[in-house]
mmCIF file of C-alpha atoms in Angstrom:
data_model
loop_
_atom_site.group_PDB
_atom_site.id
_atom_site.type_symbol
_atom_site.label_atom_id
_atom_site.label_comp_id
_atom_site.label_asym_id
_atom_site.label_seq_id
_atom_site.Cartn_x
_atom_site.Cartn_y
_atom_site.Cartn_z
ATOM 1 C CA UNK K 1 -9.752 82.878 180.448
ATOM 2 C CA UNK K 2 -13.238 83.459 178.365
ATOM 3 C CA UNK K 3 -15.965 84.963 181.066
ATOM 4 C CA UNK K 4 -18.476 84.423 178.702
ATOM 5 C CA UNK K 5 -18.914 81.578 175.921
ATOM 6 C CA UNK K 6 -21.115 81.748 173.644
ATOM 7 C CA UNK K 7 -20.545 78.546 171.379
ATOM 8 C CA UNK K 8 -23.631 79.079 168.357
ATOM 9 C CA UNK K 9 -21.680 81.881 165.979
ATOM 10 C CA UNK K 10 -25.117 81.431 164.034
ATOM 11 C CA UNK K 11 -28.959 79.943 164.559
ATOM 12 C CA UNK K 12 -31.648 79.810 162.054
ATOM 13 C CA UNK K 13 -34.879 79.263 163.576
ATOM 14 C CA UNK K 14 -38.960 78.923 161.687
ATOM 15 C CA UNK K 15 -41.239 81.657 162.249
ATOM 16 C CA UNK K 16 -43.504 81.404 165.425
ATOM 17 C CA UNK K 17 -40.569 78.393 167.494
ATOM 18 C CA UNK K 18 -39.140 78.708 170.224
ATOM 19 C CA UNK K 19 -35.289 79.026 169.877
ATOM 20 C CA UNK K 20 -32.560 78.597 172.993
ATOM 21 C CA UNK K 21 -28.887 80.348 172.691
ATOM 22 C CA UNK K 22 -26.526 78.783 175.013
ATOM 23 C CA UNK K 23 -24.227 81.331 177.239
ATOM 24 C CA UNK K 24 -21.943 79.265 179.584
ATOM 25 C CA UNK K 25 -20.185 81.422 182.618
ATOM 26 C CA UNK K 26 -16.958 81.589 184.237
ATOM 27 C CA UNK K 27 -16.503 83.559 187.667
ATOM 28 C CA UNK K 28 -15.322 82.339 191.455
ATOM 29 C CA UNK K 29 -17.649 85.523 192.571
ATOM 30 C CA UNK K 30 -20.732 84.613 194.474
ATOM 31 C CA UNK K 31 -22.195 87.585 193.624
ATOM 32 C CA UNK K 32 -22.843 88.464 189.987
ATOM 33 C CA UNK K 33 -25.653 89.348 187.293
ATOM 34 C CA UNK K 34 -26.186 87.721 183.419
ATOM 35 C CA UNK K 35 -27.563 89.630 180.929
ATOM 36 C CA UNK K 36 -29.005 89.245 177.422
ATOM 37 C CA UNK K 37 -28.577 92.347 174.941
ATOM 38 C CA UNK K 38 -30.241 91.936 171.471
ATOM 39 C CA UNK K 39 -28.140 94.259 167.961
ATOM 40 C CA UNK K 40 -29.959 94.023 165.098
ATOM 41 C CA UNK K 41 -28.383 95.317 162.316
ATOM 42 C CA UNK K 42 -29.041 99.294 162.517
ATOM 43 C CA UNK K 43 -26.136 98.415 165.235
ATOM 44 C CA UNK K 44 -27.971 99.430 168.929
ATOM 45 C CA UNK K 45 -27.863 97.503 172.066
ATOM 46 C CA UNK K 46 -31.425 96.292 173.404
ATOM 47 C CA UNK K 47 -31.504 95.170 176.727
ATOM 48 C CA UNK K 48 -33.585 91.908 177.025
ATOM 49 C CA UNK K 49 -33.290 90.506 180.416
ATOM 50 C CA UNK K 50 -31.380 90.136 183.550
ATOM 51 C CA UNK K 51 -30.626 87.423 186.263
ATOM 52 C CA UNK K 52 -29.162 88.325 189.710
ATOM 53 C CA UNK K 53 -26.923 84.750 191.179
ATOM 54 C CA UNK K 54 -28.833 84.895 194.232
ATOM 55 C CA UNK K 55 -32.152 85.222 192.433
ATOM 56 C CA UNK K 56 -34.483 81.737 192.725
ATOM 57 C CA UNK K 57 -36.726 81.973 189.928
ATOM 58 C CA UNK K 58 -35.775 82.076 186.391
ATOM 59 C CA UNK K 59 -35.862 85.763 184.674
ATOM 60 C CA UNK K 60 -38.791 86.316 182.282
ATOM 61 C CA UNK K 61 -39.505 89.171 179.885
ATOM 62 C CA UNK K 62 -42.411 88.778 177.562
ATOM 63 C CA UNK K 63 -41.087 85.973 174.986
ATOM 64 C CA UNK K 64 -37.829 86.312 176.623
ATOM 65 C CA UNK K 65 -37.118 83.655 179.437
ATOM 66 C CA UNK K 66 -33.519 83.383 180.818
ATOM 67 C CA UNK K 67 -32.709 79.385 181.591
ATOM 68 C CA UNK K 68 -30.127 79.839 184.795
ATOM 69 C CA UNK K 69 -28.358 76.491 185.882
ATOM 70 C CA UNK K 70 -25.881 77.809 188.341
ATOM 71 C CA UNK K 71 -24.168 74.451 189.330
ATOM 72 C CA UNK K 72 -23.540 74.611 185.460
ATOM 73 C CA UNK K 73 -22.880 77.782 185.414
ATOM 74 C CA UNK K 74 -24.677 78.494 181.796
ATOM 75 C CA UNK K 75 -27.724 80.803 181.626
ATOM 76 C CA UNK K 76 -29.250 80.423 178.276
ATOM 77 C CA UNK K 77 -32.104 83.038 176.361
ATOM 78 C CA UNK K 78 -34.926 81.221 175.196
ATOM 79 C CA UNK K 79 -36.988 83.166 172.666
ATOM 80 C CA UNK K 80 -41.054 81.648 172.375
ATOM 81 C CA UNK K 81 -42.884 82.355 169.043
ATOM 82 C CA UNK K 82 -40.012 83.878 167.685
ATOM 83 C CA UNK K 83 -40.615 86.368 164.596
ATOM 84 C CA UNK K 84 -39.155 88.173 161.590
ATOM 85 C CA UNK K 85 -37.964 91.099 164.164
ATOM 86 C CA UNK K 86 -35.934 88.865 166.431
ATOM 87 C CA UNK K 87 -33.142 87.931 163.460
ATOM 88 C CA UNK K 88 -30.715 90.036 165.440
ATOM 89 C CA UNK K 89 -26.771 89.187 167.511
ATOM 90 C CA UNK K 90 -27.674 88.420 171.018
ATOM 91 C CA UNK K 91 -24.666 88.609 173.695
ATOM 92 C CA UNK K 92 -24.516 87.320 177.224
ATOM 93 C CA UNK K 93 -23.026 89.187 179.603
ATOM 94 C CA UNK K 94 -21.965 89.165 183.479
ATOM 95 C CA UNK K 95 -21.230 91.783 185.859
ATOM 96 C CA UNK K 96 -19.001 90.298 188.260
ATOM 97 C CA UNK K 97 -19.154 91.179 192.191
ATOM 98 C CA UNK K 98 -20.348 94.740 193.912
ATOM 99 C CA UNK K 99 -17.141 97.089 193.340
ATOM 100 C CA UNK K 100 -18.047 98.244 189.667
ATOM 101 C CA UNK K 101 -20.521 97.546 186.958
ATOM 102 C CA UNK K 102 -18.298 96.634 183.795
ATOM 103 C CA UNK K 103 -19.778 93.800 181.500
ATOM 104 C CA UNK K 104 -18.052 91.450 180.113
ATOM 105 C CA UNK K 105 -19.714 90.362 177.083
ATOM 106 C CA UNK K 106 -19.532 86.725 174.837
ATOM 107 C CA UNK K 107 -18.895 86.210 171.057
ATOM 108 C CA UNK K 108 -22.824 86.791 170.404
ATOM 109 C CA UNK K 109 -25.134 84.584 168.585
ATOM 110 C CA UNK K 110 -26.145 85.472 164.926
ATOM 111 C CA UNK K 111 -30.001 84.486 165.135
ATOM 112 C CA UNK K 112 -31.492 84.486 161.673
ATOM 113 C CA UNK K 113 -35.878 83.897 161.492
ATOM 114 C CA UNK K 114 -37.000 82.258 158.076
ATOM 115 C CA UNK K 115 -40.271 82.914 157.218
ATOM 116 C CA UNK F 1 -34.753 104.827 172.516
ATOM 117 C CA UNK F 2 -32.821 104.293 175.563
ATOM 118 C CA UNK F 3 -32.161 107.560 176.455
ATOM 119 C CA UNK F 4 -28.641 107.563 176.218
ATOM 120 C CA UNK F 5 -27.173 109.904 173.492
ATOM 121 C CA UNK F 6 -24.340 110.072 171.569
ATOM 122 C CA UNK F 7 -22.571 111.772 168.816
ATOM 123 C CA UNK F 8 -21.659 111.548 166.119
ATOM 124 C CA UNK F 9 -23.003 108.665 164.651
ATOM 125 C CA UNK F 10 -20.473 108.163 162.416
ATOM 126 C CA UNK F 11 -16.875 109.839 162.214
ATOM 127 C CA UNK F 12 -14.029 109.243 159.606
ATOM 128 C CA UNK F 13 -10.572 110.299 160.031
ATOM 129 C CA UNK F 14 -6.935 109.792 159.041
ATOM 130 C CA UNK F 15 -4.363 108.055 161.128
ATOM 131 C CA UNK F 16 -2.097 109.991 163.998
ATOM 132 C CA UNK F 17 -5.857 112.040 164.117
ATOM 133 C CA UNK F 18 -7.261 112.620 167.521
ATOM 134 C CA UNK F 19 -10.954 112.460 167.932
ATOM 135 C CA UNK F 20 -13.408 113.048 170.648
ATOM 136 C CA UNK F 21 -17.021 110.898 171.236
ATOM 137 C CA UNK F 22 -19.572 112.428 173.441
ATOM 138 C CA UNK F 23 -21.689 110.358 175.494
ATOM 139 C CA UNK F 24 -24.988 111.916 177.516
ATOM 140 C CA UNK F 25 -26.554 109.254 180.289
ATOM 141 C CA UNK F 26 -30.238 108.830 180.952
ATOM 142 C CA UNK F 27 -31.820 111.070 183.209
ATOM 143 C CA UNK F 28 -30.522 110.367 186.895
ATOM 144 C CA UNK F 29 -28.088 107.678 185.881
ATOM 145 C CA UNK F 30 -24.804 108.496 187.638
ATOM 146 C CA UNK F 31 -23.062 105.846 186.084
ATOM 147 C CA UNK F 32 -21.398 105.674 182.582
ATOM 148 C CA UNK F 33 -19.536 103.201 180.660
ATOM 149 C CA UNK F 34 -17.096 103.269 177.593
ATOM 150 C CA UNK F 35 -17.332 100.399 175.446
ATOM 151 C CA UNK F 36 -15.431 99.054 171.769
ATOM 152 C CA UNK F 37 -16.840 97.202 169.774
ATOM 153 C CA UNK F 38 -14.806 95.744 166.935
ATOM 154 C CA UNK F 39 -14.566 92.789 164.695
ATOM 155 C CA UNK F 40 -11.554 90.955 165.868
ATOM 156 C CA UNK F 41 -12.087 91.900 169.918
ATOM 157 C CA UNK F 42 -15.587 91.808 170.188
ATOM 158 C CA UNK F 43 -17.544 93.893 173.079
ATOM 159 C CA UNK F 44 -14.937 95.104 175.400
ATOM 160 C CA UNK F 45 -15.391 97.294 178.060
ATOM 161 C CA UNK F 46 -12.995 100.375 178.322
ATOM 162 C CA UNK F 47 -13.763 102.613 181.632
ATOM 163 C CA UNK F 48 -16.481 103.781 184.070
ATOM 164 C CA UNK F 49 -17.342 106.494 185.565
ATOM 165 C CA UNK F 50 -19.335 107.208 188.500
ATOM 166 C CA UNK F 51 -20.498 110.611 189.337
ATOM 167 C CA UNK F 52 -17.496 112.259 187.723
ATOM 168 C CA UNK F 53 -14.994 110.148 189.349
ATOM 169 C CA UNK F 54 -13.373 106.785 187.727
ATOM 170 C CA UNK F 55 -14.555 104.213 188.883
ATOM 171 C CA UNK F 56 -13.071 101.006 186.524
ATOM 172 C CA UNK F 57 -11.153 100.478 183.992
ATOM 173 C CA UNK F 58 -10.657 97.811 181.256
ATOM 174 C CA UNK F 59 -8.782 97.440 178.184
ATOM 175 C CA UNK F 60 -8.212 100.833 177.498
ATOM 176 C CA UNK F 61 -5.349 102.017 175.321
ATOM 177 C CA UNK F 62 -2.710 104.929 176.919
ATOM 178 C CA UNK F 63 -3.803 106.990 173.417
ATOM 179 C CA UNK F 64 -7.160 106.787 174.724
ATOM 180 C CA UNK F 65 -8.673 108.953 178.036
ATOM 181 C CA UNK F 66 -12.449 109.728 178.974
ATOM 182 C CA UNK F 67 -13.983 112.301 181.444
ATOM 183 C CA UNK F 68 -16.952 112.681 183.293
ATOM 184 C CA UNK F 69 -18.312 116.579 183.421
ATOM 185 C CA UNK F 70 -20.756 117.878 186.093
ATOM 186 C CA UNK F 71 -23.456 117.677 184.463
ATOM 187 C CA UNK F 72 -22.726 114.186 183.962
ATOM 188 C CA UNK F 73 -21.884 113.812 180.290
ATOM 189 C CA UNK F 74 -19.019 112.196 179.335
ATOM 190 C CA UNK F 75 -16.285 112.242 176.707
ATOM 191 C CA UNK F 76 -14.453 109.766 175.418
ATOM 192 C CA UNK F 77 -10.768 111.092 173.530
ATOM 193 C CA UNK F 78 -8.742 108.775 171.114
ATOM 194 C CA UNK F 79 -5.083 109.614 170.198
ATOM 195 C CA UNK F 80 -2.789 109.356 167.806
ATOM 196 C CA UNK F 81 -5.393 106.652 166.084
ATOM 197 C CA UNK F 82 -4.301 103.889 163.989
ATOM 198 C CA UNK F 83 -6.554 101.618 161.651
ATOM 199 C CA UNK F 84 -7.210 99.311 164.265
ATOM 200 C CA UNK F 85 -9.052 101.591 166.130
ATOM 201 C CA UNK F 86 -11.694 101.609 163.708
ATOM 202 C CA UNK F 87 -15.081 100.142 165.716
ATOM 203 C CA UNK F 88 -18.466 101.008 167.210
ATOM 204 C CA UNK F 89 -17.883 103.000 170.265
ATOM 205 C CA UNK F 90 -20.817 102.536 172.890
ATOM 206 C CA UNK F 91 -21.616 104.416 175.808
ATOM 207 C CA UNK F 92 -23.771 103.102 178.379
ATOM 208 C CA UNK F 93 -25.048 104.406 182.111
ATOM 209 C CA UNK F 94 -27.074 102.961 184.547
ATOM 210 C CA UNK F 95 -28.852 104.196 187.821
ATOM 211 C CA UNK F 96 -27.490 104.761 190.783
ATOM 212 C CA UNK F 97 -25.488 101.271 191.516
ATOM 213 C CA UNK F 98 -26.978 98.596 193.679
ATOM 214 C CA UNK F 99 -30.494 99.624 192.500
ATOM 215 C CA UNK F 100 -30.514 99.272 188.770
ATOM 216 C CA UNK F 101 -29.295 96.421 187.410
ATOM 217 C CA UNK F 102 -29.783 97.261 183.286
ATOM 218 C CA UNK F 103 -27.125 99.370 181.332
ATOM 219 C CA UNK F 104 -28.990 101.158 178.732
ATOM 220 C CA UNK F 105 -26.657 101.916 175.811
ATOM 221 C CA UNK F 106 -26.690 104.786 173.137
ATOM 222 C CA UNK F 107 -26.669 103.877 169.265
ATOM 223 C CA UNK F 108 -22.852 104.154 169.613
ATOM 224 C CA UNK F 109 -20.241 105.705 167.473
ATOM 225 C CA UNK F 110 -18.881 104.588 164.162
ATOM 226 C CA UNK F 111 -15.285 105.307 163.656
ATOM 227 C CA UNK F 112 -13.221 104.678 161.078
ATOM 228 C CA UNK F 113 -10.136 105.481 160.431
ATOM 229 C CA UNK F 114 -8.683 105.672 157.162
#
C-alpha cells in the first residue's frame, strides 16, 4: 500500500498567493516524522520542513507552514506569497518508527508560479 | 549547498557495465542513505548505513551493493546494468539519529545507460 499520496501531479499558482499541496499518510506507527523536500529543475533535494507525530504545534519555516491533521492523517505544505523561485516538485515524505531513518517519499507535486 | 557531495554528476555507460557512485556525508553525520530516483518508480529508498555498518535496506537490486568506509564516505556499486537502471542516484546523511531529524541530500548522480 502507498505510504505517501500525493494526489495534485501539477498546481499553478499567481505570483505573491498562498498555495496548499495535499500529502495524505499511511502508517499504524505512533511514532513517525513528515517531511517536505522542494527539486527544482537543476535536479537537488531542498529540505523545507519537518513535523515530528508527537509534536503539538504545526511546523513553520519562513513561508513554509506544514498543515498536520493527524486523525486525518494528511500533513499538507502551504507556501504564503509564493514567487517565481518556488515553481519547483515538492514530495512528502515519512520516516516511520525509531529503528532506521529511510523515507518513503510521494508522487511529488509539479508547482508552476505565473507571473 | 547541503554539504553532501557526490560524484560524478553525470555518468553514461553501456549495458552489462558496472559502475560505482561516491557519496561524502556532511561533517559529523554518521548516517547515509542510497536513494533512486527514476521516472516510472519515483523516490525510492535503497540502503543505509550507519557508522559503517548497514543499517536498512529497501528496494535494492542483488546487481547493486553499497559500503560505508571509515572515514565515512560511501559507495554505491551497480552491476551488470540494464536500461532501466538509468535514474538520479541520491545520497543523503543525517546526524547522529534521534537528534537530527533533516536528511540533507547531495545533487545526486545522473546515470544513464545506453
Amino acid at each position: 500500500a502507498q505510504k505517501i499520496t500525493q494526489t495534485q501531479p501539477g498546481m499553478f499558482v499567481q505570483e505573491k498567493e498562498a498555495v496548499t499541496l495535499d500529502c495524505t499518510y499511511d502508517t499504524s506507527d505512533p511514532s513517525y516524522g513528515l517531511f517536505w523536500y522542494k527539486q527544482p529543475s537543476s535536479g537537488e533535494m531542498i529540505f523545507l520542513i519537518y513535523q515530528g507525530s508527537y509534536d503539538q504545534q504545526n511546523a513553520t519555516e519562513g513561508r513554509y507552514s506544514l498543515n498536520f491533521q493527524k486523525a486525518r492523517k494528511s500533513a499538507n505544505l502551504v507556501i504564503s506569497a509564493s514567487q517565481l523561485g518556488d515553481s519547483a516538485m515538492y514530495f512528502c515524505a515519512m520516516r516511520e518508527g525509531q529503528g532506521d531513518y529511510k523515507l518513503s517519499f510521494g508522487a511529488g507535486t509539479t508547482v508552476t508560479v505565473r507571473a | 549547498d547541503s554539504g553532501v557531495t557526490q560524484t560524478p554528476k553525470h555518468l553514461i555507460t553501456a549495458t552489462g557495465q558496472r559502475v560505482t557512485l561516491r557519496c561524502s556525508p556532511r561533517s559529523g553525520d554518521l548516517s547515509v542513505y542510497w536513494y533512486q530516483q527514476s521516472l516510472d518508480q519515483g523516490l525510492q529508498f535503497l540502503i543505509q548505513y550507519y557508522n559503517g555498518e548497514e543499517r536498512a535496506k529497501g528496494n535494492i537490486l542483488e546487481r547493486f551493493s553499497a559500503q560505508q568506509f571509515p572515514d565515512l564516505h560511501s559507495e554505491l556499486n551497480l552491476s551488470s546494468l540494464e536500461l532501466g537502471d538509468s535514474a538520479l542516484y541520491f545520497c543523503a546523511s543525517s546526524f547522529r539519529e534521534g537528534l537530527v531529524h533533516e536528511q540533507f541530500f547531495g545533487p545526486g548522480t545522473r546515470l544513464t545507460v545506453l
